[in-house]
Amino acid sequence: MTQTQTSKLLKGATGDWEMVIGLEVHAQVTSNAKLFSGASTAFGGDPNAHVSLVDAAMPGMLPVINAECVAQAVRTGLGLKARINLRSTFDRKNYFYPDLPQGYQISQYKSPIVGEGEVTVDLRDGDSITVGIERLHLEQDAGKSLHDQHPTMSLVDLNRSGVALMEIVSKPDIRSSEEARAYVTKLRTILRYLGTCDGDMEKGNLRADVNVSVRRPGEPFGTRCEIKNVNSIRFIGQAIEYEARRQIGVLEDGGVIEQETRLFDAVKGETRSMRSKEEAHDYRYFPDPDLLPLELTQDYVDDLAAALPELPDQKKARFIADFGLTPYDASVLVGERESADFYEAVLGALEDRARDGKLAANWVINELFGRLNKEGMEIAASPVSAAQLAAIVGLIGEGTISGKIAKDLFEIVWNEGG
């Protein structure tokens, strides 16, 4: 075991323990209409304002697949370097929930649209790990129960009912809360570059079910517990840390881990039991009789692949090769699509990109991003434009002004907008 791996171990009262973590990320598909109906997916409408007869499960209403949601799933699979299954099927996953009007969820079980892939994740210490993707499947979201609108009743809002979700299931390749946070961050970045999910966790458009188990190093996997619907990257880290410590405590006291579903209480910073974990057979999966198998052609997949944007890993490699950026600086610039676009706009305005590309990166990261973070501003609201920053960098590169004068000039442009 390497030094890096050893540092990820948790110290227990009776020795070291290793965390084994897998994530099921639910990403809301960017589309104007729902997965099986024409109802709007717009956020923030009045309760039950975006509900078709299909979403409300009225008798005789048949689902019709939304072709754009299929394309978005395929694009995502391609972005995850995954196998695209040209034939996939939809199944009914049966369970009762007050805001699930059909009494079942249309999902994919045995034959998902996307198979195995991988995500390369950069860590703070300069290391990187590869997290395997088990599968990506399409499914419909449930509605939302509202418990604070009436003193004696719960109300149901079906606006989310039927909205398309991509469930992206990782392999149990993650060994620390830091790796888990970095993985979700990277996955969110890829989705946003692709335009297949906006990754807005505050709106619930990206959320994760976190599977955690612990074991002695080198031993078989332990019994896992699933923490449902964690909706922030910070909370994912906290939930993993707490749950791993809880399991270690149980095992070191001679107890047994029960496979169960748990919830994360963000206020208390702890997980609590929700219900015993269901197995696949508990959901009584069977093929949805209202939907034919989804059959794609290789030409269709190839056309989508040809139209993909440059993804973060490709962009990072190009920045390093063309402008001599350090891997860390390149990672910072490609971390958000808006940041990379701003840097590219600065490059486009430089007279000598080969000479000043690295200097421009330093100014974008240290001066501009530093100031934006200090002021709590988004890059879109920057008072300093890409062209203005390029002009400052060009003057330094030519030797016309010093770094100190450049900082004074930056301050003037920031305050006066040029």
Coordinates of C-alpha atoms in Angstrom, one line a residue:
M1 CA 0.0 0.0 0.0
T2 CA 1.4 3.4 -1.0
Q3 CA 1.9 6.4 1.3
T4 CA -1.0 8.1 -0.4
Q5 CA -3.3 5.2 0.2
T6 CA -2.1 4.8 3.8
S7 CA -3.0 8.5 4.5
K8 CA -6.6 7.8 3.5
L9 CA -7.1 5.2 6.3
L10 CA -9.2 6.0 9.3
K11 CA -7.7 5.3 12.7
G12 CA -10.0 3.3 15.0
A13 CA -9.5 2.1 18.6
T14 CA -8.4 -1.3 17.3
G15 CA -6.4 -0.3 14.2
D16 CA -6.8 1.1 10.7
W17 CA -10.0 1.0 8.6
E18 CA -10.5 1.8 4.9
M19 CA -13.6 3.5 3.5
V20 CA -15.2 2.1 0.4
I21 CA -17.5 4.5 -1.3
G22 CA -19.8 4.4 -4.4
L23 CA -22.1 7.2 -5.6
E24 CA -25.4 7.2 -7.5
V25 CA -25.7 10.7 -8.9
H26 CA -29.2 11.8 -10.0
A27 CA -28.8 14.6 -12.7
Q28 CA -31.8 16.3 -14.1
V29 CA -31.7 16.3 -17.8
T30 CA -31.6 19.8 -19.5
S31 CA -34.6 19.7 -21.7
N32 CA -37.7 21.8 -22.2
A33 CA -40.2 19.0 -21.8
K34 CA -40.4 15.9 -19.5
L35 CA -39.2 12.4 -20.3
F36 CA -42.6 11.0 -21.3
S37 CA -44.8 14.1 -21.8
G38 CA -44.8 17.5 -23.3
A39 CA -45.2 19.3 -19.9
S40 CA -42.7 22.0 -19.1
T41 CA -39.6 21.4 -16.9
A42 CA -39.3 25.1 -15.9
F43 CA -38.3 25.6 -12.3
G44 CA -40.4 27.7 -9.8
G45 CA -43.9 27.5 -11.3
D46 CA -47.0 27.5 -9.1
P47 CA -47.6 24.1 -7.6
N48 CA -49.1 21.6 -10.2
A49 CA -48.8 24.2 -13.0
H50 CA -46.5 22.0 -15.1
V51 CA -48.5 18.7 -15.0
S52 CA -49.9 16.8 -18.0
L53 CA -52.4 14.0 -17.8
V54 CA -49.5 11.6 -18.3
D55 CA -47.6 13.1 -15.3
A56 CA -50.8 12.9 -13.1
A57 CA -51.2 9.2 -14.2
M58 CA -54.7 9.7 -15.5
P59 CA -56.2 6.4 -16.8
G60 CA -55.4 5.5 -20.4
M61 CA -52.6 8.1 -20.7
L62 CA -49.6 6.6 -22.5
P63 CA -46.0 7.7 -22.2
V64 CA -44.1 8.9 -25.3
I65 CA -40.3 9.1 -25.2
N66 CA -38.7 12.6 -25.5
A67 CA -36.0 12.3 -28.2
E68 CA -34.0 15.2 -26.8
C69 CA -33.7 13.4 -23.4
V70 CA -32.3 10.3 -25.2
A71 CA -29.8 12.5 -27.0
Q72 CA -28.7 14.1 -23.8
A73 CA -28.2 10.8 -22.1
V74 CA -26.0 9.6 -25.1
R75 CA -24.0 12.8 -25.0
T76 CA -23.4 12.3 -21.3
G77 CA -22.3 8.7 -21.9
L78 CA -19.9 9.8 -24.6
G79 CA -18.5 12.5 -22.2
L80 CA -17.9 9.8 -19.6
K81 CA -16.0 7.7 -22.2
A82 CA -18.7 5.0 -21.7
R83 CA -20.2 2.3 -23.9
I84 CA -23.4 3.4 -25.6
N85 CA -25.9 0.6 -25.7
L86 CA -27.7 0.7 -29.1
R87 CA -30.6 -1.2 -27.6
S88 CA -32.0 -0.4 -24.1
T89 CA -35.4 -1.0 -22.4
F90 CA -37.6 0.7 -19.9
D91 CA -38.9 -1.1 -16.8
R92 CA -41.4 -0.4 -14.1
K93 CA -40.0 0.0 -10.6
N94 CA -42.9 -0.5 -8.3
Y95 CA -43.1 1.3 -4.9
F96 CA -45.7 3.4 -3.1
Y97 CA -44.9 7.1 -2.4
P98 CA -47.5 9.8 -2.0
D99 CA -45.9 12.0 -4.7
L100 CA -45.5 9.1 -7.2
P101 CA -49.0 9.1 -8.8
Q102 CA -48.5 6.0 -11.0
G103 CA -47.5 3.8 -8.1
Y104 CA -44.4 2.9 -10.1
Q105 CA -41.4 4.7 -11.6
I106 CA -40.5 4.2 -15.3
S107 CA -36.7 3.5 -15.1
Q108 CA -34.1 1.2 -16.8
Y109 CA -32.9 -1.9 -15.0
K110 CA -31.4 -4.7 -16.9
S111 CA -30.7 -2.9 -20.1
P112 CA -29.6 0.8 -19.5
I113 CA -28.8 3.2 -22.3
V114 CA -25.2 3.7 -21.2
G115 CA -22.8 1.1 -19.9
E116 CA -19.3 1.2 -18.4
G117 CA -17.2 4.3 -18.5
E118 CA -14.7 6.3 -16.4
V119 CA -14.0 9.7 -14.9
T120 CA -10.4 11.0 -14.2
V121 CA -10.4 13.0 -11.0
D122 CA -7.7 15.4 -10.0
L123 CA -7.0 15.7 -6.3
R124 CA -5.6 18.6 -4.3
D125 CA -2.2 17.0 -3.6
G126 CA -1.6 16.7 -7.4
D127 CA -2.5 13.0 -7.6
S128 CA -5.3 11.8 -9.8
I129 CA -7.6 8.7 -9.6
T130 CA -9.8 7.0 -12.1
V131 CA -13.4 6.3 -10.9
G132 CA -15.2 3.7 -12.9
I133 CA -18.8 4.3 -14.1
E134 CA -21.0 1.2 -13.8
R135 CA -23.9 2.5 -15.9
L136 CA -26.1 5.5 -16.7
H137 CA -29.8 5.0 -17.1
L138 CA -32.8 7.3 -17.7
E139 CA -35.7 7.5 -15.4
Q140 CA -38.5 9.8 -14.4
D141 CA -38.5 11.9 -11.2
A142 CA -41.2 11.8 -8.6
G143 CA -43.2 14.8 -7.4
K144 CA -42.6 16.7 -4.1
S145 CA -44.4 16.3 -0.8
L146 CA -44.9 19.6 1.1
H147 CA -45.2 19.2 4.9
D148 CA -45.1 22.8 6.0
Q149 CA -48.1 24.3 4.1
H150 CA -50.9 23.0 6.3
P151 CA -51.1 22.2 10.0
T152 CA -52.7 18.7 9.6
M153 CA -52.1 17.7 6.0
S154 CA -49.3 17.1 3.6
L155 CA -49.7 18.6 0.1
V156 CA -48.3 17.2 -3.2
D157 CA -46.7 19.3 -6.0
L158 CA -46.4 17.2 -9.2
N159 CA -44.3 19.8 -11.2
R160 CA -41.3 17.6 -11.0
S161 CA -43.2 14.4 -11.6
G162 CA -42.0 12.9 -14.9
V163 CA -38.9 15.2 -15.3
A164 CA -36.1 13.2 -16.9
L165 CA -33.2 12.1 -14.7
M166 CA -29.9 10.5 -15.5
E167 CA -28.8 8.1 -12.7
I168 CA -25.0 7.9 -13.0
V169 CA -23.8 4.9 -10.9
S170 CA -20.1 4.8 -10.0
K171 CA -18.1 1.7 -9.1
P172 CA -17.0 1.4 -5.5
D173 CA -13.6 3.0 -6.4
I174 CA -13.6 5.9 -4.0
R175 CA -11.6 5.7 -0.8
S176 CA -12.1 9.0 1.0
S177 CA -14.5 11.9 1.4
E178 CA -12.1 14.1 -0.4
E179 CA -12.1 11.8 -3.4
A180 CA -15.9 11.7 -3.3
R181 CA -16.2 15.5 -3.3
A182 CA -13.7 15.8 -6.1
Y183 CA -15.5 13.1 -8.2
V184 CA -18.9 14.9 -7.9
T185 CA -17.3 18.2 -8.7
K186 CA -15.6 16.8 -11.8
L187 CA -18.8 15.0 -12.9
R188 CA -20.8 18.2 -12.4
T189 CA -18.2 20.1 -14.6
I190 CA -18.4 17.5 -17.4
L191 CA -22.3 17.7 -17.4
R192 CA -22.2 21.5 -17.5
Y193 CA -19.6 21.5 -20.4
L194 CA -21.9 19.1 -22.3
G195 CA -25.0 21.1 -21.5
T196 CA -26.8 18.0 -20.4
C197 CA -27.5 19.1 -16.8
D198 CA -27.0 22.5 -15.2
G199 CA -25.7 20.9 -12.0
D200 CA -27.7 23.4 -9.8
M201 CA -27.8 21.5 -6.5
E202 CA -29.8 24.2 -4.7
K203 CA -32.7 23.5 -7.1
G204 CA -32.3 19.7 -6.6
N205 CA -31.1 19.3 -10.2
L206 CA -28.1 17.3 -9.0
R207 CA -28.2 15.1 -5.9
A208 CA -26.4 12.0 -4.8
D209 CA -27.2 8.7 -3.0
V210 CA -23.9 7.8 -1.2
N211 CA -23.0 4.2 -0.5
V212 CA -20.5 3.8 2.4
S213 CA -18.9 0.7 4.0
V214 CA -15.7 0.2 5.9
R215 CA -13.2 -2.7 6.0
R216 CA -9.8 -3.6 7.3
P217 CA -7.2 -2.9 4.6
G218 CA -7.1 -5.8 2.1
E219 CA -10.2 -7.5 3.4
P220 CA -13.4 -8.1 1.4
F221 CA -16.0 -5.3 1.1
G222 CA -18.1 -4.7 4.2
T223 CA -21.9 -4.2 4.4
R224 CA -22.8 -0.9 3.0
C225 CA -25.4 1.7 4.0
E226 CA -26.9 4.1 1.5
I227 CA -27.4 7.8 2.4
K228 CA -30.2 9.2 0.3
N229 CA -30.6 12.5 -1.6
V230 CA -27.5 14.5 -0.4
N231 CA -27.8 17.8 -2.2
S232 CA -24.4 19.6 -1.7
I233 CA -20.8 18.6 -2.3
R234 CA -19.9 19.7 1.2
F235 CA -22.7 17.6 2.8
I236 CA -21.5 14.6 0.7
G237 CA -18.1 14.9 2.5
Q238 CA -19.7 15.3 5.9
A239 CA -22.1 12.4 5.5
I240 CA -19.3 10.1 4.4
E241 CA -17.0 11.1 7.4
Y242 CA -19.8 10.6 9.9
E243 CA -21.2 7.4 8.5
A244 CA -17.7 5.8 8.2
R245 CA -16.9 6.7 11.9
R246 CA -20.4 5.4 13.0
Q247 CA -19.8 2.0 11.2
I248 CA -16.3 1.7 12.7
G249 CA -17.7 2.4 16.2
V250 CA -20.3 -0.3 15.7
L251 CA -17.8 -2.9 14.4
E252 CA -15.2 -2.2 17.1
D253 CA -17.9 -2.6 19.8
G254 CA -18.6 -6.1 18.4
G255 CA -21.7 -5.1 16.5
V256 CA -22.9 -5.8 13.0
I257 CA -23.7 -3.3 10.3
E258 CA -27.2 -3.6 9.0
Q259 CA -27.7 -2.9 5.3
E260 CA -30.1 0.1 5.4
T261 CA -31.1 3.4 3.9
R262 CA -30.1 6.5 5.9
L263 CA -30.7 10.2 5.7
F264 CA -28.1 13.0 6.4
D265 CA -29.2 15.6 8.9
A266 CA -27.2 18.7 7.7
V267 CA -28.0 20.6 10.9
K268 CA -26.7 18.0 13.3
G269 CA -24.0 16.8 10.8
E270 CA -25.1 13.1 11.3
T271 CA -26.8 10.3 9.5
R272 CA -29.9 8.5 10.8
S273 CA -31.8 5.4 9.9
M274 CA -34.6 5.8 7.4
R275 CA -35.6 2.2 6.5
S276 CA -34.0 -1.2 5.8
K277 CA -32.4 -1.3 2.4
E278 CA -34.6 -2.7 -0.4
E279 CA -33.2 -5.1 -2.9
A280 CA -34.0 -5.1 -6.6
H281 CA -36.6 -7.9 -6.2
D282 CA -38.5 -5.8 -3.7
Y283 CA -39.4 -3.4 -6.5
R284 CA -40.8 -6.1 -8.7
Y285 CA -39.2 -4.8 -11.8
F286 CA -40.8 -5.8 -15.1
P287 CA -40.6 -4.4 -18.7
D288 CA -42.9 -1.4 -19.2
P289 CA -45.6 -2.7 -21.6
D290 CA -46.3 0.8 -22.9
L291 CA -42.8 1.5 -24.2
L292 CA -41.0 -0.3 -27.0
P293 CA -37.3 -1.0 -26.6
L294 CA -35.2 2.0 -27.4
E295 CA -33.1 1.2 -30.5
L296 CA -30.4 3.6 -31.7
T297 CA -28.1 3.4 -34.8
Q298 CA -24.4 3.8 -34.7
D299 CA -24.7 6.7 -37.1
Y300 CA -26.9 8.5 -34.7
V301 CA -24.3 8.1 -31.9
D302 CA -21.5 9.1 -34.2
D303 CA -23.3 12.3 -35.1
L304 CA -23.8 13.2 -31.5
A305 CA -20.1 12.4 -30.7
A306 CA -18.9 14.6 -33.6
A307 CA -20.9 17.6 -32.2
L308 CA -19.6 17.3 -28.6
P309 CA -17.7 20.4 -27.2
E310 CA -14.1 20.2 -26.0
L311 CA -14.3 18.7 -22.6
P312 CA -12.4 19.7 -19.4
D313 CA -9.6 17.0 -19.7
Q314 CA -9.0 17.9 -23.4
K315 CA -9.0 21.6 -22.7
K316 CA -6.6 21.1 -19.8
A317 CA -4.2 19.1 -21.9
R318 CA -4.3 21.8 -24.6
F319 CA -3.6 24.7 -22.2
I320 CA -0.6 22.8 -20.7
A321 CA 0.8 21.9 -24.2
D322 CA 0.2 25.2 -25.9
F323 CA 0.9 27.7 -23.2
G324 CA 3.1 25.9 -20.6
L325 CA 0.6 26.1 -17.8
T326 CA 1.1 24.0 -14.8
P327 CA -1.5 21.1 -14.3
Y328 CA -2.8 23.0 -11.3
D329 CA -3.4 26.3 -13.1
A330 CA -4.9 24.5 -16.1
S331 CA -7.3 22.6 -13.7
V332 CA -8.4 25.9 -12.1
L333 CA -9.2 27.4 -15.4
V334 CA -11.2 24.5 -16.8
G335 CA -13.0 23.8 -13.5
E336 CA -16.0 25.9 -14.7
R337 CA -16.9 26.4 -18.3
E338 CA -17.3 30.2 -17.8
S339 CA -13.7 30.4 -16.4
A340 CA -12.2 28.6 -19.4
D341 CA -14.3 30.7 -21.8
F342 CA -13.0 33.9 -20.1
Y343 CA -9.4 32.7 -20.4
E344 CA -9.9 31.8 -24.0
A345 CA -11.3 35.3 -24.7
V346 CA -8.2 36.8 -23.1
L347 CA -6.0 34.6 -25.3
G348 CA -8.0 35.7 -28.3
A349 CA -7.3 39.4 -27.6
L350 CA -3.6 38.9 -27.0
E351 CA -1.2 39.9 -29.8
D352 CA 1.4 37.3 -28.8
R353 CA -0.4 34.3 -27.2
A354 CA 2.7 32.1 -27.3
R355 CA 4.6 34.7 -25.2
D356 CA 1.9 35.8 -22.9
G357 CA -0.4 32.8 -22.5
K358 CA 1.1 31.7 -19.2
L359 CA 1.2 35.2 -17.9
A360 CA -2.4 35.7 -18.8
A361 CA -3.3 32.5 -16.9
N362 CA -1.6 33.9 -13.8
W363 CA -3.5 37.2 -14.0
V364 CA -6.8 35.5 -14.6
I365 CA -6.4 33.1 -11.7
N366 CA -4.6 35.3 -9.1
E367 CA -5.7 38.9 -9.8
L368 CA -9.1 38.5 -11.4
F369 CA -10.4 35.3 -9.7
G370 CA -8.9 36.4 -6.4
R371 CA -10.7 39.8 -6.6
L372 CA -14.0 38.2 -7.7
N373 CA -13.9 35.7 -4.8
K374 CA -13.1 38.6 -2.4
E375 CA -16.1 40.6 -3.7
G376 CA -18.4 37.5 -3.9
M377 CA -19.0 38.1 -7.6
E378 CA -19.5 35.7 -10.5
I379 CA -17.2 35.9 -13.5
A380 CA -20.1 37.1 -15.7
A381 CA -20.3 40.3 -13.5
S382 CA -16.5 41.1 -13.8
P383 CA -16.0 44.9 -14.3
V384 CA -12.7 44.0 -16.1
S385 CA -13.4 42.5 -19.6
A386 CA -11.3 39.9 -21.2
A387 CA -10.0 42.5 -23.8
Q388 CA -9.0 44.9 -21.0
L389 CA -7.1 42.2 -19.1
A390 CA -5.4 41.1 -22.3
A391 CA -4.3 44.7 -22.9
I392 CA -2.7 44.8 -19.4
V393 CA -1.0 41.4 -19.9
G394 CA 0.3 42.5 -23.3
L395 CA 1.9 45.7 -21.8
I396 CA 3.7 43.6 -19.2
G397 CA 4.8 41.1 -21.8
E398 CA 6.2 43.8 -24.0
G399 CA 8.1 45.3 -21.0
T400 CA 6.2 48.6 -21.3
I401 CA 5.0 48.5 -17.7
S402 CA 6.1 46.7 -14.6
G403 CA 4.0 44.2 -12.6
K404 CA 3.4 46.8 -9.9
I405 CA 2.1 49.4 -12.4
A406 CA 0.0 46.7 -14.0
K407 CA -1.7 46.0 -10.6
D408 CA -2.4 49.7 -10.2
L409 CA -3.8 49.8 -13.8
F410 CA -6.0 46.7 -13.0
E411 CA -7.4 48.5 -9.9
I412 CA -8.3 51.6 -12.0
V413 CA -10.0 49.4 -14.6
W414 CA -11.8 47.4 -11.9
N415 CA -13.2 50.6 -10.3
E416 CA -13.9 52.5 -13.4
G417 CA -14.6 49.8 -15.9
G418 CA -12.0 51.1 -18.2

